[in-house]
Coordinates of C-alpha atoms and ligand atoms in Angstrom, one line a residue:
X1 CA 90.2 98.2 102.4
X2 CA 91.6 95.4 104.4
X3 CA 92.1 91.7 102.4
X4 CA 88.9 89.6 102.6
X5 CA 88.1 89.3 106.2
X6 CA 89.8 85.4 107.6
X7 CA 92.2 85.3 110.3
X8 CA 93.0 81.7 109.1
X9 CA 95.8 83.2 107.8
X10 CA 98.0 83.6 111.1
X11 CA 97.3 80.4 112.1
X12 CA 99.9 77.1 111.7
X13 CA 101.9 79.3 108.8
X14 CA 105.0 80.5 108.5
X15 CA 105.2 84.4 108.3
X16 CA 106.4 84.2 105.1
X17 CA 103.0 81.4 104.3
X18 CA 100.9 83.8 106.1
X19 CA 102.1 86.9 103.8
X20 CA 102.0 85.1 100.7
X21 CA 98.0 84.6 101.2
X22 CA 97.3 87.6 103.0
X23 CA 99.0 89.2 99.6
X24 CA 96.7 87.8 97.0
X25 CA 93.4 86.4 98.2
X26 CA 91.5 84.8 95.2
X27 CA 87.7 83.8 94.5
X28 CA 86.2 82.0 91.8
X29 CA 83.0 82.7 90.0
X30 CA 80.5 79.3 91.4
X31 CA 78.0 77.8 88.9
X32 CA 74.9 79.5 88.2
X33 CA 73.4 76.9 85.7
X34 CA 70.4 78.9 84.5
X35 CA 70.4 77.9 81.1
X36 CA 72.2 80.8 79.3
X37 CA 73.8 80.8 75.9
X38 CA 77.2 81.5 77.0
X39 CA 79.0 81.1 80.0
X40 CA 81.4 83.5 81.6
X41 CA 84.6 82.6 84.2
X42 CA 85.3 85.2 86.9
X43 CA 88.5 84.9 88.9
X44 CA 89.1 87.6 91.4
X45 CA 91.9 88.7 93.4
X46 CA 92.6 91.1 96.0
X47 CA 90.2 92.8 98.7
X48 CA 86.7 92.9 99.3
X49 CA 86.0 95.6 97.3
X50 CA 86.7 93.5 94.1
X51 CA 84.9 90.5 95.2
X52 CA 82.2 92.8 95.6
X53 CA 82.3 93.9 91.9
X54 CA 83.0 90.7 90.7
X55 CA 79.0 89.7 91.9
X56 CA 78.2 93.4 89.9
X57 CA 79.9 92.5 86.7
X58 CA 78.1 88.7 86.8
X59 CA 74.6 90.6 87.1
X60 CA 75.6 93.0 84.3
X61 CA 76.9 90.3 82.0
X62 CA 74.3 87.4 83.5
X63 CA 71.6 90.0 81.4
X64 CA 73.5 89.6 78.7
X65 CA 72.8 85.9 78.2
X66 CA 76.3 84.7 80.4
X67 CA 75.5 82.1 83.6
X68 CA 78.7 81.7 85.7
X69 CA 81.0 78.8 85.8
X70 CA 83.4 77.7 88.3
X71 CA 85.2 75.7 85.4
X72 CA 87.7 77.9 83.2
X73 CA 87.3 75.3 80.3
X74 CA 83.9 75.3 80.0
X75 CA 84.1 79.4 79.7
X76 CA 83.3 81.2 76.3
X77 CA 84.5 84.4 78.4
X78 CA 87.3 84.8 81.3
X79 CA 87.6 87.7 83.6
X80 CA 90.3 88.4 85.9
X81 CA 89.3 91.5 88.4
X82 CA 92.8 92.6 89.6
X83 CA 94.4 94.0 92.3
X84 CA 97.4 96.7 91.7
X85 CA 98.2 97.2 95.6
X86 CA 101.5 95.3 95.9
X87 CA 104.1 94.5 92.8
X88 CA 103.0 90.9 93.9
X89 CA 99.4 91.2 93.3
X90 CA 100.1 92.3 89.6
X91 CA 102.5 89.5 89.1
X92 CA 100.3 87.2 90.0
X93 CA 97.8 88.2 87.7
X94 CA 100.7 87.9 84.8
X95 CA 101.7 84.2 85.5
X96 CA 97.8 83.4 85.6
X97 CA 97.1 84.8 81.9
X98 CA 100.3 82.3 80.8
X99 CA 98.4 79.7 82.3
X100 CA 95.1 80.7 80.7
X101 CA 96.6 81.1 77.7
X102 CA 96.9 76.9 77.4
X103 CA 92.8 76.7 77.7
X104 CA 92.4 79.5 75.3
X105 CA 94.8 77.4 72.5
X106 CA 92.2 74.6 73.3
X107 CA 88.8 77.0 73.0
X108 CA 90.5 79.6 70.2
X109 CA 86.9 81.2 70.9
X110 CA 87.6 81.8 74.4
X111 CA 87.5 85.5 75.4
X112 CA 89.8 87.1 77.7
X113 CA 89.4 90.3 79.7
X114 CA 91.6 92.5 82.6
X115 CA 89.4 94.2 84.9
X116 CA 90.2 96.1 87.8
X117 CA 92.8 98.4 89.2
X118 CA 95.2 96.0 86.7
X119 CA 93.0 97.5 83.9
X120 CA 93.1 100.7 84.9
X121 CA 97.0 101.7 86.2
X122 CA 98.2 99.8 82.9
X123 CA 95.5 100.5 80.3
X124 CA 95.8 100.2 76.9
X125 CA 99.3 98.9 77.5
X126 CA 98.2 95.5 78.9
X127 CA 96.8 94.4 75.5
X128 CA 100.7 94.9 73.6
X129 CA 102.0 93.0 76.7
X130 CA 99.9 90.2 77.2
X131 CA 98.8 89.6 73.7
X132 CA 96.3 86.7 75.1
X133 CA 94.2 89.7 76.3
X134 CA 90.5 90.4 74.7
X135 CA 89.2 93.6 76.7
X136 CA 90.5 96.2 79.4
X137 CA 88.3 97.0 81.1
X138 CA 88.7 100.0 84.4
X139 CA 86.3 99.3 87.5
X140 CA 83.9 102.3 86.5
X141 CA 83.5 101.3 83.4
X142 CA 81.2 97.5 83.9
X143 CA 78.2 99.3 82.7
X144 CA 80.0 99.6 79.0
X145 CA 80.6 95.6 79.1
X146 CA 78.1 94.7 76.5
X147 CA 79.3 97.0 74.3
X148 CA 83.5 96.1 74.9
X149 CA 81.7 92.4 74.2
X150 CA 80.0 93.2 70.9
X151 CA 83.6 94.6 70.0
X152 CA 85.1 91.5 71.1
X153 CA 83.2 89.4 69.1
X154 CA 83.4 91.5 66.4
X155 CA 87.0 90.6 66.0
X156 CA 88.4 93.6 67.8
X157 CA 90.3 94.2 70.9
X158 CA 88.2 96.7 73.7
X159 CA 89.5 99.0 75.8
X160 CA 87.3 101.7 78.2
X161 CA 89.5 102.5 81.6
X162 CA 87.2 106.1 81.8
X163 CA 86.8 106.8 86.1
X164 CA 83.7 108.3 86.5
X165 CA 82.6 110.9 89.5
X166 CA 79.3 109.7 89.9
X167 CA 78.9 105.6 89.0
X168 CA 78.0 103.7 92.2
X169 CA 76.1 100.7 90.3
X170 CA 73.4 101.4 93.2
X171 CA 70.4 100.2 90.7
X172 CA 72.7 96.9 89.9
X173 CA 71.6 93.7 91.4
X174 CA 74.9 91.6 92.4
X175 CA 74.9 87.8 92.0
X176 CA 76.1 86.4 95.1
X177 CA 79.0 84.6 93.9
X178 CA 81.2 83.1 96.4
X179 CA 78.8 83.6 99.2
X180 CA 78.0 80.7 101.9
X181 CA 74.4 82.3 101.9
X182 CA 74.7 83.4 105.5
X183 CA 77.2 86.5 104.8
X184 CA 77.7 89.1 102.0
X185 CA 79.1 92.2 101.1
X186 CA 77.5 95.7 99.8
X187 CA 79.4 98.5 98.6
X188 CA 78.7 101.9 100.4
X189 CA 81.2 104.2 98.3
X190 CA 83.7 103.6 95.5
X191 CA 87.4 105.6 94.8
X192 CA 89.1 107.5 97.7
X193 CA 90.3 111.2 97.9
X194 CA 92.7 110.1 100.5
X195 CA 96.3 110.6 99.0
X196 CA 98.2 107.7 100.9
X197 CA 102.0 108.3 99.4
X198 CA 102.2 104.1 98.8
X199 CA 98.9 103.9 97.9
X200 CA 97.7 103.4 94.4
X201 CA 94.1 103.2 95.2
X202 CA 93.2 106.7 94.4
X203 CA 94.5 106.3 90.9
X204 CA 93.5 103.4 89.8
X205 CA 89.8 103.7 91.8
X206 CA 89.5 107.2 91.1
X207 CA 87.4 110.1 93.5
X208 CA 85.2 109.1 96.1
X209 CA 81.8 108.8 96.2
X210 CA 79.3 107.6 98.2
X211 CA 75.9 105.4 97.2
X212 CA 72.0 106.2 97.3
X213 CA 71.4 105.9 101.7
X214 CA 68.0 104.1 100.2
X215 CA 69.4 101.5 97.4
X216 CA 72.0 99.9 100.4
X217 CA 69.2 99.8 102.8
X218 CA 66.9 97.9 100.1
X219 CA 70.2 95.7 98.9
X220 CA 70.7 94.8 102.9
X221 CA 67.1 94.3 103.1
X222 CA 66.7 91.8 99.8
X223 CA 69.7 90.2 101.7
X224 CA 67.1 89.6 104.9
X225 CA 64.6 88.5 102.7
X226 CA 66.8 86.1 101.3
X227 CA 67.8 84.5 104.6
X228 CA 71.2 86.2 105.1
X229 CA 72.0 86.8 108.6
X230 CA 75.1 89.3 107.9
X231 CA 76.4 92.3 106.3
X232 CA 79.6 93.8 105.3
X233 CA 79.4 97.5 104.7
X234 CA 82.3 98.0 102.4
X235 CA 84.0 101.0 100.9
X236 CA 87.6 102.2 101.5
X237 CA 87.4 105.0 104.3
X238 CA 83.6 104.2 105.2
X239 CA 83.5 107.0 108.4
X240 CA 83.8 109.6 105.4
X241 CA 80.5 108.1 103.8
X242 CA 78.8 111.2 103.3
X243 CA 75.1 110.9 100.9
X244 CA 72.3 113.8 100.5
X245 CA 69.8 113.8 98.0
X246 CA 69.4 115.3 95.1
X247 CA 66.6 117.9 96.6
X248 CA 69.2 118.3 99.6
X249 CA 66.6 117.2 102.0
X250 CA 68.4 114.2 103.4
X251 CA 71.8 114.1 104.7
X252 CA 73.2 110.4 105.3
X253 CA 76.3 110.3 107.2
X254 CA 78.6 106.6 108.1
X255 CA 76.9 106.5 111.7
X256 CA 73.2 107.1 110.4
X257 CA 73.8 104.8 107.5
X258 CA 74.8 102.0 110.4
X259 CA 71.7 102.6 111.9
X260 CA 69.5 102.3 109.0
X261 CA 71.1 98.9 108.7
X262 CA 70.8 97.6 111.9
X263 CA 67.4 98.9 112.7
X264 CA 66.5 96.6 109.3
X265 CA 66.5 93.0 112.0
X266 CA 67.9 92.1 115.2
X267 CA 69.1 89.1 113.2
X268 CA 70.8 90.7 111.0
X269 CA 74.9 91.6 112.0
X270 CA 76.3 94.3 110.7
X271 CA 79.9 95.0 109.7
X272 CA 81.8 96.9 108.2
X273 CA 85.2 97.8 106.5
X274 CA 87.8 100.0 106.6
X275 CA 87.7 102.6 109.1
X276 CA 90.4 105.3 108.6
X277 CA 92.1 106.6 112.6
X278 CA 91.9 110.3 110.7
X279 CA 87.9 110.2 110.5
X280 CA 86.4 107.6 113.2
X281 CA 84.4 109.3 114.9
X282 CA 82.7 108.9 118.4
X283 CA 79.0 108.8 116.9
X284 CA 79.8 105.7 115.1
X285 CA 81.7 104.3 118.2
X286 CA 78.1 104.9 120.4
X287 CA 75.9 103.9 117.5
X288 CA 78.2 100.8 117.4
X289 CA 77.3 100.5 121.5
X290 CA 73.4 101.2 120.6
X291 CA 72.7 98.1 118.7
X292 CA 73.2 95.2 119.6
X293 CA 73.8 93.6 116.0
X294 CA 76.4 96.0 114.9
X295 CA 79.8 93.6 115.9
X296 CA 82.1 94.8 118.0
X297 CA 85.1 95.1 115.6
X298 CA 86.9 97.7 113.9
X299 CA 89.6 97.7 111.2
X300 CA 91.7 100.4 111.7
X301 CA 95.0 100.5 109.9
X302 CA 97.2 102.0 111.4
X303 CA 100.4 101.4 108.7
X304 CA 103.2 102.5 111.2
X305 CA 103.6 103.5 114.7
X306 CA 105.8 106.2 114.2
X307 CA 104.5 109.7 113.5
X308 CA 107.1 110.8 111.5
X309 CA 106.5 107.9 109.0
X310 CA 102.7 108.4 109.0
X311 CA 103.6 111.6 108.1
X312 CA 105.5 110.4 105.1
X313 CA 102.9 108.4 104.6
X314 CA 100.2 110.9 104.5
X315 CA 98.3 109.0 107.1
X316 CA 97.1 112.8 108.4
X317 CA 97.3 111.8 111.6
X318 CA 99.7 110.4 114.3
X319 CA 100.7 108.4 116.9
X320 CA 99.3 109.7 119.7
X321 CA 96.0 110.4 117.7
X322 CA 95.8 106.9 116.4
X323 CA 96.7 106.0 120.4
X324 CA 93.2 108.7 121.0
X325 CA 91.2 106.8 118.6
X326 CA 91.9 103.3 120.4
X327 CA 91.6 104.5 123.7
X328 CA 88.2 105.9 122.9
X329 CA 86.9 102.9 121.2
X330 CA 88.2 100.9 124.6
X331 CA 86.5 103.6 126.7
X332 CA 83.2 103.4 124.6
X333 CA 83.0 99.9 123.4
X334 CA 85.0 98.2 126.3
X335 CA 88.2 96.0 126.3
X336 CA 86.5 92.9 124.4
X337 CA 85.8 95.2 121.1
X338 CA 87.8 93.8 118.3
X339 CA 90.4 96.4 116.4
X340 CA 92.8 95.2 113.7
X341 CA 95.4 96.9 111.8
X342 CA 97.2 97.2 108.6
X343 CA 101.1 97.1 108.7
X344 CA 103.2 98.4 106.4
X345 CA 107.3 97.6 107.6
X346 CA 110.0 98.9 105.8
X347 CA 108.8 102.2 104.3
X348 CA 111.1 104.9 102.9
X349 CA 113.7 105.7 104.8
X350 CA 112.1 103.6 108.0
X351 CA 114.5 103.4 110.5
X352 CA 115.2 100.8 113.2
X353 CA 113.6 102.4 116.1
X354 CA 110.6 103.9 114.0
X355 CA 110.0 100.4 113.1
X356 CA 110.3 99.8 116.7
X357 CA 107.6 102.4 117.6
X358 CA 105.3 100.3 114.9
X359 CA 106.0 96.8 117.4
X360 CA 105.3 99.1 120.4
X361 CA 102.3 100.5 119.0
X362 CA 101.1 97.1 118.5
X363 CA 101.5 96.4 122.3
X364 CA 99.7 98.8 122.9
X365 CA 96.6 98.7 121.2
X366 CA 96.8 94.0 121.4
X367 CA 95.2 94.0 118.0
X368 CA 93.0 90.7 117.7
X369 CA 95.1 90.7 114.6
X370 CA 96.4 92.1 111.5
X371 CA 97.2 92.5 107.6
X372 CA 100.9 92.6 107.2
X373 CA 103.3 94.1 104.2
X374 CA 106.3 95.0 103.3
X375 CA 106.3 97.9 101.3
X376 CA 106.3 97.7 97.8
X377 CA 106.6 100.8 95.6
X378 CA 104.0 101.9 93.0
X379 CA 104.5 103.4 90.1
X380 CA 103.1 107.0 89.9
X381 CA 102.3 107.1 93.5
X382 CA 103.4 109.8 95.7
X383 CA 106.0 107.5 97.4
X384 CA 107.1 106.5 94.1
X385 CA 107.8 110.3 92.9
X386 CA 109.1 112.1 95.8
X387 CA 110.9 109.3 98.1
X388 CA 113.5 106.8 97.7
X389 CA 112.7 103.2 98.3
X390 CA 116.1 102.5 100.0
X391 CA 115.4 99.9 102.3
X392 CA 116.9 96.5 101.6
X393 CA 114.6 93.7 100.7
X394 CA 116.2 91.8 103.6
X395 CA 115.7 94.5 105.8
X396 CA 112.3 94.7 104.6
X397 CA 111.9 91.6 105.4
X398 CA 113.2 90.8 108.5
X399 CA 110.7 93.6 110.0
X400 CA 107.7 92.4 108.2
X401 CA 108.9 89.1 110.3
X402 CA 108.8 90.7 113.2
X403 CA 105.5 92.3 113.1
X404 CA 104.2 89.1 112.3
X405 CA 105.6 87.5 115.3
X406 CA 104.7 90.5 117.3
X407 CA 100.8 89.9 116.3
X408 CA 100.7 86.0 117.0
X409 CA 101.8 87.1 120.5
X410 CA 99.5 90.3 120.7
X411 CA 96.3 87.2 118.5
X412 CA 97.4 84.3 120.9
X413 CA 96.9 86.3 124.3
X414 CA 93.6 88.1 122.8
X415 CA 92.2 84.7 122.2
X416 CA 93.6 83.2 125.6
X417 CA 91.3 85.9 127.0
X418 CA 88.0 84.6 125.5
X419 CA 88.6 81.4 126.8
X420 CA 85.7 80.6 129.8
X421 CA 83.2 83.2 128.0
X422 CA 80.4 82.7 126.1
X423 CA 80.1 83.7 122.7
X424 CA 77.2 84.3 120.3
X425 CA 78.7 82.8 116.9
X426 CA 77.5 83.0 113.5
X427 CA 77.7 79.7 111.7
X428 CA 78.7 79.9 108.2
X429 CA 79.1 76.1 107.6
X430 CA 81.2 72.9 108.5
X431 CA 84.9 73.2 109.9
X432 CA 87.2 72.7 107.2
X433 CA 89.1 69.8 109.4
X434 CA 86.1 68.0 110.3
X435 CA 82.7 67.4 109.2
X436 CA 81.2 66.6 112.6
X437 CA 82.7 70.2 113.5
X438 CA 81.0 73.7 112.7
X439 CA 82.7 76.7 112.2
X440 CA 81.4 80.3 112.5
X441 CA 82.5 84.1 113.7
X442 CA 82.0 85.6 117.0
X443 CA 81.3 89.5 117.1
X444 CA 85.0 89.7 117.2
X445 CA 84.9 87.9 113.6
X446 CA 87.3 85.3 115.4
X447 CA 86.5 82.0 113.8
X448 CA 85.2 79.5 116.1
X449 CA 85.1 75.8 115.9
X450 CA 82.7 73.5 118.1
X451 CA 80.9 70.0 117.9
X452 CA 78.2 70.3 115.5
X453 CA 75.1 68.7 117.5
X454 CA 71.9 69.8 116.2
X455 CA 72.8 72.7 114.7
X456 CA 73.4 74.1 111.4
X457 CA 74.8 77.0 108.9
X458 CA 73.0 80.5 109.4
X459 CA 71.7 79.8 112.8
X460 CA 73.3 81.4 116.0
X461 CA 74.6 79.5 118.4
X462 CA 76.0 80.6 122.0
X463 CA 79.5 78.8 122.3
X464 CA 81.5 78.8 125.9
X465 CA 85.0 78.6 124.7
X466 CA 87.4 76.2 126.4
X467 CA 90.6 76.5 123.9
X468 CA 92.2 78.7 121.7
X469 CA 95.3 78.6 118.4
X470 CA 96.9 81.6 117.3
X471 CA 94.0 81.9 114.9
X472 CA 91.1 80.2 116.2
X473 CA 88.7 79.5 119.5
X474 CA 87.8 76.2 120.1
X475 CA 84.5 75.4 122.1
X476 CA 81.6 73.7 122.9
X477 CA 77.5 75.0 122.1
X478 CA 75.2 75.5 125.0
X479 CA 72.0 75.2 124.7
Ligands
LIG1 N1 91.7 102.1 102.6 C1 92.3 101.3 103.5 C2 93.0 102.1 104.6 O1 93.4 103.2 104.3 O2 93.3 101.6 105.6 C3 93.4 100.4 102.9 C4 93.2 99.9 101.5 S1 94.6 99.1 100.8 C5 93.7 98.4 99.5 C6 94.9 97.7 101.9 C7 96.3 97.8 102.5 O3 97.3 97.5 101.6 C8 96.7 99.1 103.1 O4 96.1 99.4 104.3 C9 98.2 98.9 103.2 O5 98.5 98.4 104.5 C10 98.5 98.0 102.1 N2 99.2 98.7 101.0 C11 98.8 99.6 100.2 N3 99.7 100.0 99.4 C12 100.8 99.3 99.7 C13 102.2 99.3 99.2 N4 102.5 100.1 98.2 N5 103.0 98.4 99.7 C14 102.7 97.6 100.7 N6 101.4 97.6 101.2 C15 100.5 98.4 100.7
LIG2 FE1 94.9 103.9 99.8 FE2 95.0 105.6 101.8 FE3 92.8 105.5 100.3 FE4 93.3 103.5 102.0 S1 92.9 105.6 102.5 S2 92.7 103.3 99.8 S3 95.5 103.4 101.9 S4 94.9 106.1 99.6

């Protein structure tokens, strides 16, 4: 699952800037104000996936008598939904509950639960280290929150980190919490079976399952209803979304379910997130071609460029597949289709010309742009048991550098490209720099900034672009 979806992030930073926030995107719960007894403070880091269950935990926990605040002292309850990917992510997560810990000696009251992958690779364990900590709680286990609560208040400390084979939370209605109203996100499937060797995904997200075809259509069309003009199909190898019913009379596969979706409007986009090079398949790539409102943009990490590190890796596939896989999207979907990557520099053992097949790779395919790492080694993972983590930190380093330079080039001249085209864009609201400016996303999901005229959020607007940054186009509406 890439990070949440912003190229912001390459633009005007330093690599090392641009790592540190692709590393540990945060949200904050916003203020529902219904009237509720209590009130409950959700901070969430990492990808989509988590922002996602963030909005399924506020609806399980808003039934419960809890509104949402976007102000940690006024919470009786705090939640932080955590991200275990990087050693980073976690140690973020650590220096936050220090800081938590001053509101809680202010509200001795105040309640204070791990949820997440955090909660789940550390378990039990988290509440003798971070004694501040009120409840554990795994991310199949929100249904069992009133419960851990009733503990809570009971005067105990609450643990449940069970994974389950079946929970989707398909029947749970999310409250849109960080949403601008014009985009949002619905989960498809949960866990992965994929066995990444870095990854610790499939431990602390267990197997993989895939949601009622018929609950996401009716969540995407609620979302229509509701005036929402885009969706993000989320899980974290969608092309192996696979549902049937329980009669067996209905099979749903990735490229049926995109349909579904996009026969729902014309005005509603579709997206979606991650696509895996091993299972992308061509009937997705034409179903992408058929409709009109499914974006032209693809997430495909590819990790490395060298195929005997995606081997290492477990990637299943390799370079020249992954090579296959773009050229058939080009051949299908054309030059302009968006693809981004994930990069991971510096793996076991990596040496300097495999790390040079990852920059040529990049050349190659002139990703829009990317999500770049420097590999960080997870405890209990394959990686973590079998290889040794023996490159330098420096080294480390110094490559992730490069690939970050290597994709402002590969962003800059895909953006340089868009420049005298029209473009359909999607505005989500005013530019952060200017408030006579709007800013919205292409098809690409390139963020693009014009003068604001008449228009406003949620409506498209066809932009001819006349500049471009690193990370964003710059143009003009015409009517
Ligand atoms: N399911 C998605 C896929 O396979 O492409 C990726 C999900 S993962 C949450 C997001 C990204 O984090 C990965 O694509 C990878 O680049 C990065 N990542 C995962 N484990 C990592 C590790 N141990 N060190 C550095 N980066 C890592
Ligand atoms: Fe992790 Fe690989 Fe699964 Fe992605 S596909 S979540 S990288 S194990």
């Amino acid at each position: 699952m890439n990070p949440i979806l912003d190229l912001d992030f390459i633009d005007n930073r330093t690599p090392e800037q641009a790592n540190a926030a692709a590393s540990c995107d945060t949200q904050v719960s916003k203020e529902t104000n219904t009237g509720r007894s209590r009130k409950l403070y959700i901070e969430s880091y990492g990808c989509a996936m988590n922002f996602s269950d963030s909005e399924i935990v506020s609806s399980i926990m808003f039934e419960q008598g809890f509104d949402t605040t976007a102000d940690i002292a006024q919470a009786d309850l705090v939640f932080l939904n955590t991200c275990s990917i990087r050693e980073k992510a976690e140690q973020t997560v650590r220096n936050r509950l220090g800081q938590i810990n001053h509101f809680k000696k202010k509200k001795p009251g105040m309640m204070v639960g791990v949820l997440g992958c955090m909660a789940e690779r550390l378990k039990k364990s988290l509440l003798e280290e971070e004694k501040i900590v009120d409840l554990v709680v795994g991310p199949d286990a929100y249904r069992d929150l009133p419960n851990l609560i009733n503990e809570v208040d009971g005067g105990q400390k609450a643990v449940n980190v069970l994974l389950s084979r079946e929970e989707t939370y398909a029947d749970i209605n999310p409250i849109r919490l960080n949403s601008n109203g014009v985009s949002a996100f619905i989960s498809i499937m949960r866990g992965c079976d994929n066995m990444c060797s870095f990854c610790v995904v499939p431990f602390t997200r267990g197997r993989e399952r895939s949601r009622d075809a018929h609950s996401i259509v009716r969540e995407a069309q609620a979302l229509v209803d509701q005036g929402y003009k885009e969706v993000t199909l989320l899980g974290q190898n969608v092309d192996s979304y696979k549902w049937a019913s329980e009669d067996g009379t209905e099979n749903v596969n990735f490229a049926q379910l995109l349909e579904m979706v996009a026969l729902l409007s014309p005005d509603l986009r579709i997206r979606f997130s991650t696509s895996h090079p091993k299972d992308i398949t061509d009937e997705v790539l034409y179903t992408m071609k058929k409709y009109d409102n499914i974006c032209k943009y693809i997430h495909l990490p590819a990790q490395s460029g060298n195929s005997r590190v995606l081997e290492l890796m477990n990637r299943t596939y390799d370079r020249d597949w992954y090579i296959n896989r773009v050229d058939a999207i080009r051949a299908i979907l054309g030059e302009d289709c968006g693809i981004s990557s994930d990069m991971i520099a510096g793996f076991c053992t990596e040496t300097e010309e495999e790390h040079q097949d990852t920059l040529s790779l990049m050349d190659y395919v002139q990703y829009d742009y990317s999500y770049m790492f420097f590999y960080s080694e997870r405890p209990g993972t394959l990686a973590a048991r079998k290889l040794e983590d023996d490159i330098p930190l420096e080294v480390k380093k110094r490559r992730l550098d490069e690939i970050i330079n290597k994709q402002r080039e590969t962003s800059l001249a895909r953006n340089k490209r868009d420049i005298g085209k029209v473009h359909k864009v999607l505005v989500e609201g005013t530019s952060k720099k200017s408030e006579d400016q709007l800013s919205g996303r292409n098809d690409q999901n390139k963020v693009v900034i014009f003068d604001k005229k008449h228009y406003k959020k949620g409506d498209y607007v066809n932009v001819l672009v006349h500049d471009c940054s690193v990370g964003t186009l710059f143009g003009e509406a015409i009517d």
